[in-house]
Coordinates of C-alpha atoms and ligand atoms in Angstrom, one line a residue:
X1 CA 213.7 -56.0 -67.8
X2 CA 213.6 -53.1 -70.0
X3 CA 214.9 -54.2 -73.4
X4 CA 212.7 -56.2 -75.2
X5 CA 214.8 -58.4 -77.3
X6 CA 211.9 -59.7 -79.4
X7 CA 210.6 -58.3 -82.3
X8 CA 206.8 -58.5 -82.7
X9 CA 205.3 -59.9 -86.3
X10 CA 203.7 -57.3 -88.2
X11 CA 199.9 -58.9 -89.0
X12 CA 198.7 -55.7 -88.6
X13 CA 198.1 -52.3 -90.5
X14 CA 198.9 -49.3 -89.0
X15 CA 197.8 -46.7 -87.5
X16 CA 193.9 -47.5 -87.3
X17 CA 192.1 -44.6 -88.1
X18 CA 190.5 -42.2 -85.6
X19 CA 186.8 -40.8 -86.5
X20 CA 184.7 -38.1 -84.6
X21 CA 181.5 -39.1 -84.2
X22 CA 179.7 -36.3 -85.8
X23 CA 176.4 -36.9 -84.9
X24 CA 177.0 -37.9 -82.0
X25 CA 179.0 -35.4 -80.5
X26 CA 178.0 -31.9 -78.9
X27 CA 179.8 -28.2 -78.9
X28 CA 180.4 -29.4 -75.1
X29 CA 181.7 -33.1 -75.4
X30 CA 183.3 -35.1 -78.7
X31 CA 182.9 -38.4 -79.5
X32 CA 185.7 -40.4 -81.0
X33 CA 186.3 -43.8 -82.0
X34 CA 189.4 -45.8 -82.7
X35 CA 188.6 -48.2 -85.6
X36 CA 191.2 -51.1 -84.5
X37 CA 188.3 -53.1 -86.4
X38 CA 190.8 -52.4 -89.3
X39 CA 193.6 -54.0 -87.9
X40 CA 193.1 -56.6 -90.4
X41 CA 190.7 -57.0 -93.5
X42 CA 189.8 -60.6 -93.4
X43 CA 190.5 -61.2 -89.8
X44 CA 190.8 -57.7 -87.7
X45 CA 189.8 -56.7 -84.4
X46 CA 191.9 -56.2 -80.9
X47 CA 193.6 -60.1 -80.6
X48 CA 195.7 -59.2 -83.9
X49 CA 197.9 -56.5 -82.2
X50 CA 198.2 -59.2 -79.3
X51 CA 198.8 -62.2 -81.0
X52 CA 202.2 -59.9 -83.2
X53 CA 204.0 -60.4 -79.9
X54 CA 202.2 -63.5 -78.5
X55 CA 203.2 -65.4 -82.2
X56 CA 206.7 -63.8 -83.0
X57 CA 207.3 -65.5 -79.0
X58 CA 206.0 -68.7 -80.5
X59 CA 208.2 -68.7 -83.6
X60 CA 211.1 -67.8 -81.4
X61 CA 211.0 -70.8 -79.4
X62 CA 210.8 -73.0 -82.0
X63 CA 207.4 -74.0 -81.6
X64 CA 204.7 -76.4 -83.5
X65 CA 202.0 -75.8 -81.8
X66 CA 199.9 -73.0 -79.6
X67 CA 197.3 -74.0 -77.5
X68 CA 194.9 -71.8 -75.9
X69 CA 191.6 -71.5 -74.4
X70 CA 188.4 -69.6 -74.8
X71 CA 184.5 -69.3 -74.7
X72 CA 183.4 -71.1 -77.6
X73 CA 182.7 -68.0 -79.7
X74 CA 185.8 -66.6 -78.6
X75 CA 187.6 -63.9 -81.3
X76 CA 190.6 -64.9 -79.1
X77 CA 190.3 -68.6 -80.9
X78 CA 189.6 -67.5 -83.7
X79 CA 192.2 -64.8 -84.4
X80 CA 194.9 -67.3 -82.9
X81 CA 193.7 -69.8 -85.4
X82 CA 193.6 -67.4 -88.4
X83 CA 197.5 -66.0 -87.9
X84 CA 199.0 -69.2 -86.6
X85 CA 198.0 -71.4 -89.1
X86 CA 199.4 -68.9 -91.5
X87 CA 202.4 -68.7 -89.6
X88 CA 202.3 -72.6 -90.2
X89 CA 201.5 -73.9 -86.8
X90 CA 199.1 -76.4 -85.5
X91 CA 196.2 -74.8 -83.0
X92 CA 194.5 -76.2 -80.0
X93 CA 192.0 -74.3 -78.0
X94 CA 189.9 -75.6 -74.7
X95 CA 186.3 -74.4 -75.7
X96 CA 184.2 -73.7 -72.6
X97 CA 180.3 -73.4 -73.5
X98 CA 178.9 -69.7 -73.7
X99 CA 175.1 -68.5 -74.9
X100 CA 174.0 -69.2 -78.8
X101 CA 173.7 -65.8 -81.0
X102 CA 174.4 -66.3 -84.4
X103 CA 177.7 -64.2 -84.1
X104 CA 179.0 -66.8 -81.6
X105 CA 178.5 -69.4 -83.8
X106 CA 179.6 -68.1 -86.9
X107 CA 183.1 -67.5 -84.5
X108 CA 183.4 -71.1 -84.0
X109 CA 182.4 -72.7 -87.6
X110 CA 185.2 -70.1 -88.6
X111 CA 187.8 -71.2 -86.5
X112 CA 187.0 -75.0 -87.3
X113 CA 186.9 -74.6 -91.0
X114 CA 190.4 -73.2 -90.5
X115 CA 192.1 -76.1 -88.9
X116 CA 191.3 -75.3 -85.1
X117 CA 191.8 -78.4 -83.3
X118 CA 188.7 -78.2 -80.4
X119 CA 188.9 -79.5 -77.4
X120 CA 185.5 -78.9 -75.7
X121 CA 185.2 -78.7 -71.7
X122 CA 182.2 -78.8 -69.9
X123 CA 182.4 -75.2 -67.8
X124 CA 184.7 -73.0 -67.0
X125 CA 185.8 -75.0 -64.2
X126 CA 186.5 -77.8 -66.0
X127 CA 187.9 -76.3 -68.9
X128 CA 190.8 -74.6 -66.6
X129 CA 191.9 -77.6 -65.2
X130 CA 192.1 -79.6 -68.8
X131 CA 194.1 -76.6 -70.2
X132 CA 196.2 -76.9 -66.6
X133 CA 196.7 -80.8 -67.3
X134 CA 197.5 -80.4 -70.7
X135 CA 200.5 -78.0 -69.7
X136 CA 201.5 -80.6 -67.6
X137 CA 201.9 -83.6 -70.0
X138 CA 202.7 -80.9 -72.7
X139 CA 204.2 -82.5 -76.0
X140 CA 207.9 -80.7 -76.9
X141 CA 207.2 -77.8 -79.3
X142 CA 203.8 -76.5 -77.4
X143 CA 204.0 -73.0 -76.9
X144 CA 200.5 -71.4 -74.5
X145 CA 199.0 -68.5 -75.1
X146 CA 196.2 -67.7 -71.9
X147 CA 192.9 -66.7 -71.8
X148 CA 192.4 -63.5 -74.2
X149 CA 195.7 -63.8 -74.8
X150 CA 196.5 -61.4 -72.1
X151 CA 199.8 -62.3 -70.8
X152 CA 202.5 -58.8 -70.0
X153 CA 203.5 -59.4 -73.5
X154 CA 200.7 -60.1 -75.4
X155 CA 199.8 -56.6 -73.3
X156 CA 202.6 -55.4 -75.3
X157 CA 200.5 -54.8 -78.3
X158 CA 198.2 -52.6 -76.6
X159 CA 201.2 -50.6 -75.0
X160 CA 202.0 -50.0 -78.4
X161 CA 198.6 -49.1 -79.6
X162 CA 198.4 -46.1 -76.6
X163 CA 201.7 -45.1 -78.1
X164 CA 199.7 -45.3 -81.9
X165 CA 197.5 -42.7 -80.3
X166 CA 200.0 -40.6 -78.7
X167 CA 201.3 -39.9 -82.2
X168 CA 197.9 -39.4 -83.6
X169 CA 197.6 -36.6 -80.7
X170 CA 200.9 -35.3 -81.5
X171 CA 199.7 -35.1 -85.1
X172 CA 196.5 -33.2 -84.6
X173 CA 194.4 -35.7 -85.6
X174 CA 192.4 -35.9 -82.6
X175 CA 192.3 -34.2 -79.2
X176 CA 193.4 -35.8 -76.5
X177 CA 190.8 -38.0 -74.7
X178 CA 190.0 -37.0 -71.2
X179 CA 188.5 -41.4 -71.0
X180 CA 189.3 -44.1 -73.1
X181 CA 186.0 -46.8 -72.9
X182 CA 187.0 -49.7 -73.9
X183 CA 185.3 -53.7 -72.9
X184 CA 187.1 -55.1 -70.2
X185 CA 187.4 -58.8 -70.8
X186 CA 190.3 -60.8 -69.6
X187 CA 192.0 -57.6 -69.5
X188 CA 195.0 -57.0 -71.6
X189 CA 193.4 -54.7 -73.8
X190 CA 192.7 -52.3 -71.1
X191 CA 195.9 -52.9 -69.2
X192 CA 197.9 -52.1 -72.1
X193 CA 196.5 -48.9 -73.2
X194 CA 196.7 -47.7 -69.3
X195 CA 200.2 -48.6 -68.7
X196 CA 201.3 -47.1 -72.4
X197 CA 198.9 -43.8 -71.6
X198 CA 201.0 -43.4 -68.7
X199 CA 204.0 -44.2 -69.9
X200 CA 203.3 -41.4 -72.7
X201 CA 202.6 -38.8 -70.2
X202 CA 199.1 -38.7 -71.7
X203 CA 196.5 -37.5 -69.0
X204 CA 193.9 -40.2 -70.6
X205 CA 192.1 -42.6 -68.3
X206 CA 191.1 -46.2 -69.1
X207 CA 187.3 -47.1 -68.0
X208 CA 187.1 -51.0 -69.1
X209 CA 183.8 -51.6 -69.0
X210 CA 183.1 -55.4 -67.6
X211 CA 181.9 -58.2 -69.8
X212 CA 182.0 -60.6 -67.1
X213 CA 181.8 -61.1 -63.6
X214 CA 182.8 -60.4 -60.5
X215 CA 183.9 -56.8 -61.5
X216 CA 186.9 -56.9 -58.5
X217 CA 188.3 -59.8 -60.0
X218 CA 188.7 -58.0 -63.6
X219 CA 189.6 -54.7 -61.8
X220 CA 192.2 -56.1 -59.7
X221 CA 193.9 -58.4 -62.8
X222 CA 193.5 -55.5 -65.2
X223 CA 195.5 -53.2 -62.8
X224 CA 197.9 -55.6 -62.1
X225 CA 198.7 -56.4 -65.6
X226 CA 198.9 -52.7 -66.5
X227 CA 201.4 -52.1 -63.6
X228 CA 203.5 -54.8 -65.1
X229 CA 203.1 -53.8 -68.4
X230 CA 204.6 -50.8 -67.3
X231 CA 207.6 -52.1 -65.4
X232 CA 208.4 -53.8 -68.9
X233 CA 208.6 -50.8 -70.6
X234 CA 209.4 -47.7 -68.7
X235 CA 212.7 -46.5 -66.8
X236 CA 210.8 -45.4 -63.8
X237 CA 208.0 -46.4 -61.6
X238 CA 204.4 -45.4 -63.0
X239 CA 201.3 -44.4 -61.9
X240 CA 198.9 -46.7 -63.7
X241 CA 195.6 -47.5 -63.1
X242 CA 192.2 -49.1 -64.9
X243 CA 188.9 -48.4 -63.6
X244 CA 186.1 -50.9 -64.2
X245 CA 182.7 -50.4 -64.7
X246 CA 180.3 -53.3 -64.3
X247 CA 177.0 -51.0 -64.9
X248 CA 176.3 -52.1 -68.5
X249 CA 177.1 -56.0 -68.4
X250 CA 173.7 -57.2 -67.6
X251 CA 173.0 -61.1 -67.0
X252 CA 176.6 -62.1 -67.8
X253 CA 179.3 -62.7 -70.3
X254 CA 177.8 -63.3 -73.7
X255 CA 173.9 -62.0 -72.4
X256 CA 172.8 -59.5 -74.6
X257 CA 171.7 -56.2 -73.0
X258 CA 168.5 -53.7 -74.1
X259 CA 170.8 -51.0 -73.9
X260 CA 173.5 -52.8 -75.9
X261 CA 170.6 -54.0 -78.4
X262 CA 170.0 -50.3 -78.9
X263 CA 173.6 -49.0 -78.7
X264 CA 174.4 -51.2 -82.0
X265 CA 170.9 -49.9 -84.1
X266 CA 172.7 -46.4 -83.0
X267 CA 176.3 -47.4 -83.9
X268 CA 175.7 -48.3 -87.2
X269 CA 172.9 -46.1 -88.1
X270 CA 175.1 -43.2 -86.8
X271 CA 178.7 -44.4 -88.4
X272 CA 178.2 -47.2 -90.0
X273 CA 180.0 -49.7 -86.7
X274 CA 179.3 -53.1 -86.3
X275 CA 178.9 -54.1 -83.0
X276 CA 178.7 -57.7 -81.0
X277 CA 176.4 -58.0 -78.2
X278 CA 179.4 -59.7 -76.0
X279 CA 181.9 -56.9 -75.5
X280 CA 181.9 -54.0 -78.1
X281 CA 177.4 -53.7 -77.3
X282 CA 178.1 -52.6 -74.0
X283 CA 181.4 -50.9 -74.1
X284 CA 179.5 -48.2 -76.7
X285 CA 176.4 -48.6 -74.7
X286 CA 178.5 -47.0 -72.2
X287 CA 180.3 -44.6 -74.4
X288 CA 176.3 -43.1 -74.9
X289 CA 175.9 -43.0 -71.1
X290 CA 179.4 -41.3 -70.5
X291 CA 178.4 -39.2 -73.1
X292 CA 175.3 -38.1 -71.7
X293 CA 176.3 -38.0 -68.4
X294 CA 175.7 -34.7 -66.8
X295 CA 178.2 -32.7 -64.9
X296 CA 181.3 -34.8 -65.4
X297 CA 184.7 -33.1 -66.3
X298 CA 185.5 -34.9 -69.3
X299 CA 185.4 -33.4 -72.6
X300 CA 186.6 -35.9 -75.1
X301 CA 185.5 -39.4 -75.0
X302 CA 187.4 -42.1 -77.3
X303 CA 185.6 -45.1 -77.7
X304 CA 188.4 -47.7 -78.6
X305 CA 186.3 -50.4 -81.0
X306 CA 187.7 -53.9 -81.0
X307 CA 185.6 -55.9 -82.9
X308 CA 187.0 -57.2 -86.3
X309 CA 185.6 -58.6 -89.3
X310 CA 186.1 -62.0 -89.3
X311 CA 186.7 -65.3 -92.4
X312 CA 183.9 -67.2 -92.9
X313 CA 185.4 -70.5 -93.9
X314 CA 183.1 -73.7 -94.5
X315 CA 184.4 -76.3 -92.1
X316 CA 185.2 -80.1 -94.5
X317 CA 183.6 -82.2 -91.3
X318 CA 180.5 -81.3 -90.6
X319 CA 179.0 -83.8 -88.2
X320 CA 182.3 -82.7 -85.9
X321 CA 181.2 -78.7 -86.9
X322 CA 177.3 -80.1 -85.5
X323 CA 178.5 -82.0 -82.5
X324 CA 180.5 -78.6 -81.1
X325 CA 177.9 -76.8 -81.9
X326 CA 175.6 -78.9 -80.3
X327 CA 177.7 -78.9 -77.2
X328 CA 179.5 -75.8 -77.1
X329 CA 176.8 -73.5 -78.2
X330 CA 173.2 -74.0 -75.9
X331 CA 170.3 -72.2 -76.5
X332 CA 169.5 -69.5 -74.9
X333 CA 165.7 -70.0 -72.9
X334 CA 163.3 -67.8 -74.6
X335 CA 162.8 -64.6 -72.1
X336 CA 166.6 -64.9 -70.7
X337 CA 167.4 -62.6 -74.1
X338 CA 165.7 -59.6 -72.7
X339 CA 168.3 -59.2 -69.9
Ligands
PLP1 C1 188.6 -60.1 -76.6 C2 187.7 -58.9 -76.9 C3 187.7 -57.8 -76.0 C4 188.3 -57.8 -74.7 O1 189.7 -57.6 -74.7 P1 190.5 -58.1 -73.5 O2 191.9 -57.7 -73.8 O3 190.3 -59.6 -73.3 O4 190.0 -57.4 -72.2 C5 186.9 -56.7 -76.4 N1 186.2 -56.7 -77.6 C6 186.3 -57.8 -78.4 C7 185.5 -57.7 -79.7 C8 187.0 -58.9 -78.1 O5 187.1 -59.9 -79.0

C-alpha cells in the first residue's frame, strides 16, 4: 500500500532542533544531537511523534478506549495516557514490574494521576498473555496500541522524523551524519529513522543501541519493522537495515550502567541534556565511545535524544498509587546498582 489515507494528529512541534555539541566535538569528528526532547513541553520525548499516527488511527475507528502495555515506568504509558486522555479517551495499560529509580516512579505516579487505568501483571510473561486475553474478550470501541507503540504505523512517525532531518540537511543546518545512535527499545524508533534515511537517499546509518535483551531478537524485529516501514512508503524496494549494539546495556533493561552514570554528569554538564538511566544513559554513553573510537570512517555522529519532559500530576487515590508502587516498582538489592 502506498497511499496513506490517514492523516496523523499534530501533538507535536516541529522540526526539533539540531545542536553541535561543541565541546564535545573535535576538528576530526562532530557531535550532534537531535533534541526530539522538545517534541512536546509538558509531555515530550520520542512516543509523541508515534502516538500522532497511533491516536489519529484510534479516532478513526471510532474508538473509546486504547489499551496498551509497558514496563511500569514506561514513557510509552505515559505519553499514551497524556495525549489520549486529551483526545478524550479512556486508557488501559498492562504494567509488567521493572527496577525502582526515582525516574521510574515518578513515570508511573504521573500516568496514574492522569486517569491511567493499571492493570498490573506479574512478569513479562504474564503480562503478554493478559494483554493477549484481553484482546480476545475485547469490549466494542477498544482500539491496541503494542508494546512501545511500535506497530509499521506508529513507525510512521519516525519515517517522518528522518524526513525532518533530511530537510534540516538540505537546509545547512547540519551535515549529514555518517551514524545516527539512537536506544533501541522495542524498536520503532530505530526502524523508522532507517527505513525513512533510506527512503531519502541519505547515506546515514542507524546503530540502535539495545536496552534489553537478547540483542538478535531486537536486531531482527528492528530490521524487520524498518523493511516494512519502507514498503509502506516508497515506490521501489529499499535497502534498509538497523544495526544493534548490545555493548552498553549492562545488567538489563532498566539497570543503570557506570558508564551511563557518567555519560549523564557529562551530558548535562556539557549541554545542559537530561538523561534516564533506562535508554537515553546508554544510547549517549555510546555516542562518547563512537566518538572516541579510533580509526573508524565516520565523521559526523548524531545522537538522536528521546527523552521528554514529562507532567507531574498528583494521583486523587493514593493507597491504589502505593499498592502499584508497591508491586510494580521493587527495589533494587543494594550492590545490583553498580552494574
Ligand atoms: C521508548 C523509548 C526509547 C525506545 O524507543 P523504541 O521506539 O521503543 O525503540 C528510547 N528512549 C526513550 C526515552 C524512550 O522512552
Amino acid at each position: 500500500m502506498n497511499r496513506l489515507p490517514l492523516v496523523p494528529l499534530s501533538l507535536g512541534r516541529y522540526p526539533t532542533p539540531v545542536e553541535r555539541l561543541d565541546g564535545l566535538s573535535t576538528s576530526q569528528r562532530e557531535l550532534w544531537v537531535k533534541r526530539d526532547d522538545r517534541t512536546h513541553e509538558v509531555c515530550g520525548g520520542n512516543k509523541v511523534r508515534k502516538l500522532e499516527w497511533l491516536l489519529a488511527d484510534a479516532r478513526a475507528r471510532g474508538a473509546a478506549r486504547v489499551v496498551t502495555i509497558g514496563a511500569a515506568g514506561s514513557h510509552h504509558v505515559l505519553t499514551t495516557t497524556y495525549f489520549g486522555r486529551l483526545a478524550g479517551l479512556e486508557v488501559e495499560a498492562v504494567l509488567v514490574p521493572q527496577p525502582r529509580s526515582e525516574h521510574v516512579v515518578e513515570v508511573l505516579r504521573a500516568a496514574i494521576g492522569l486517569g491511567l487505568h493499571a492493570i498490573p501483571a506479574g512478569s513479562w510473561t504474564r503480562g503478554a498473555l493478559g494483554f493477549a486475553l484481553r484482546r480476545v474478550f475485547a469490549r466494542a470501541g477498544t482500539v491496541w496500541i503494542p508494546l512501545g507503540g511500535s506497530s509499521v504505523l506508529g513507525s510512521m512517525g519516525y519515517v517522518s522524523a528522518a524526513r525532518e532531518l533530511a530537510s534540516q540537511v538540505r537546509a545547512g543546518a547540519l551535515p549529514e551524519p555518517d551514524l545516527c545512535i539512537v536506544a533501541l527499545g522495542s524498536g520503532g524508533t530505530a526502524a523508522g529513522l532507517a527505513a525513512g534515511f533510506a527512503a531519502e537517499r541519505m547515506k546515514t546509518q542507524v546503530v540502535g543501541i539495545c536496552v534489553s535483551r537478547p540483542a538478535w531478537a531486537l536486531r531482527l524485529h528492528a530490521s524487520a519493522l524498518a523493511r516494512a516501514c519502507a514498503r509502506r512508503v516508497a515506490e521501489h524496494p529499499l535497502r534498509v537495515r538497523v544495526k544493534a549494539d548490545s555493548r552498553f546495556l549492562g545488567a538489563g533493561y532498566g539497570h543503570r550502567t557506570r558508564e551511563g552514570d557518567e555519560a549523564t554528569r557529562l551530558a548535562k554538564a556539557a549541554c545542559g541534556l537530561e538523561l534516564d538511566p533506562t535508554y537515553t544513559a546508554k544510547a549517549f554513553a555510546a555516542a562518547l565511545a563512537y566518538l572516541r573510537q579510533a580509526g573508524g570512517t565516520h565523521r559526523t555522529l548524531l545522537y538522536w535524544h528521546t527523552l521528554g519532559n514529562h507532567p507531574r500530576s498528583p494521583s486523587k487515590d493514593q493507597t491504589e498509587e502505593l499498592g502499584l508502587l508497591g508491586r510494580l516498582l521493587p527495589t533494587v538489592a543494594a550492590g545490583d546498582a553498580g552494574r
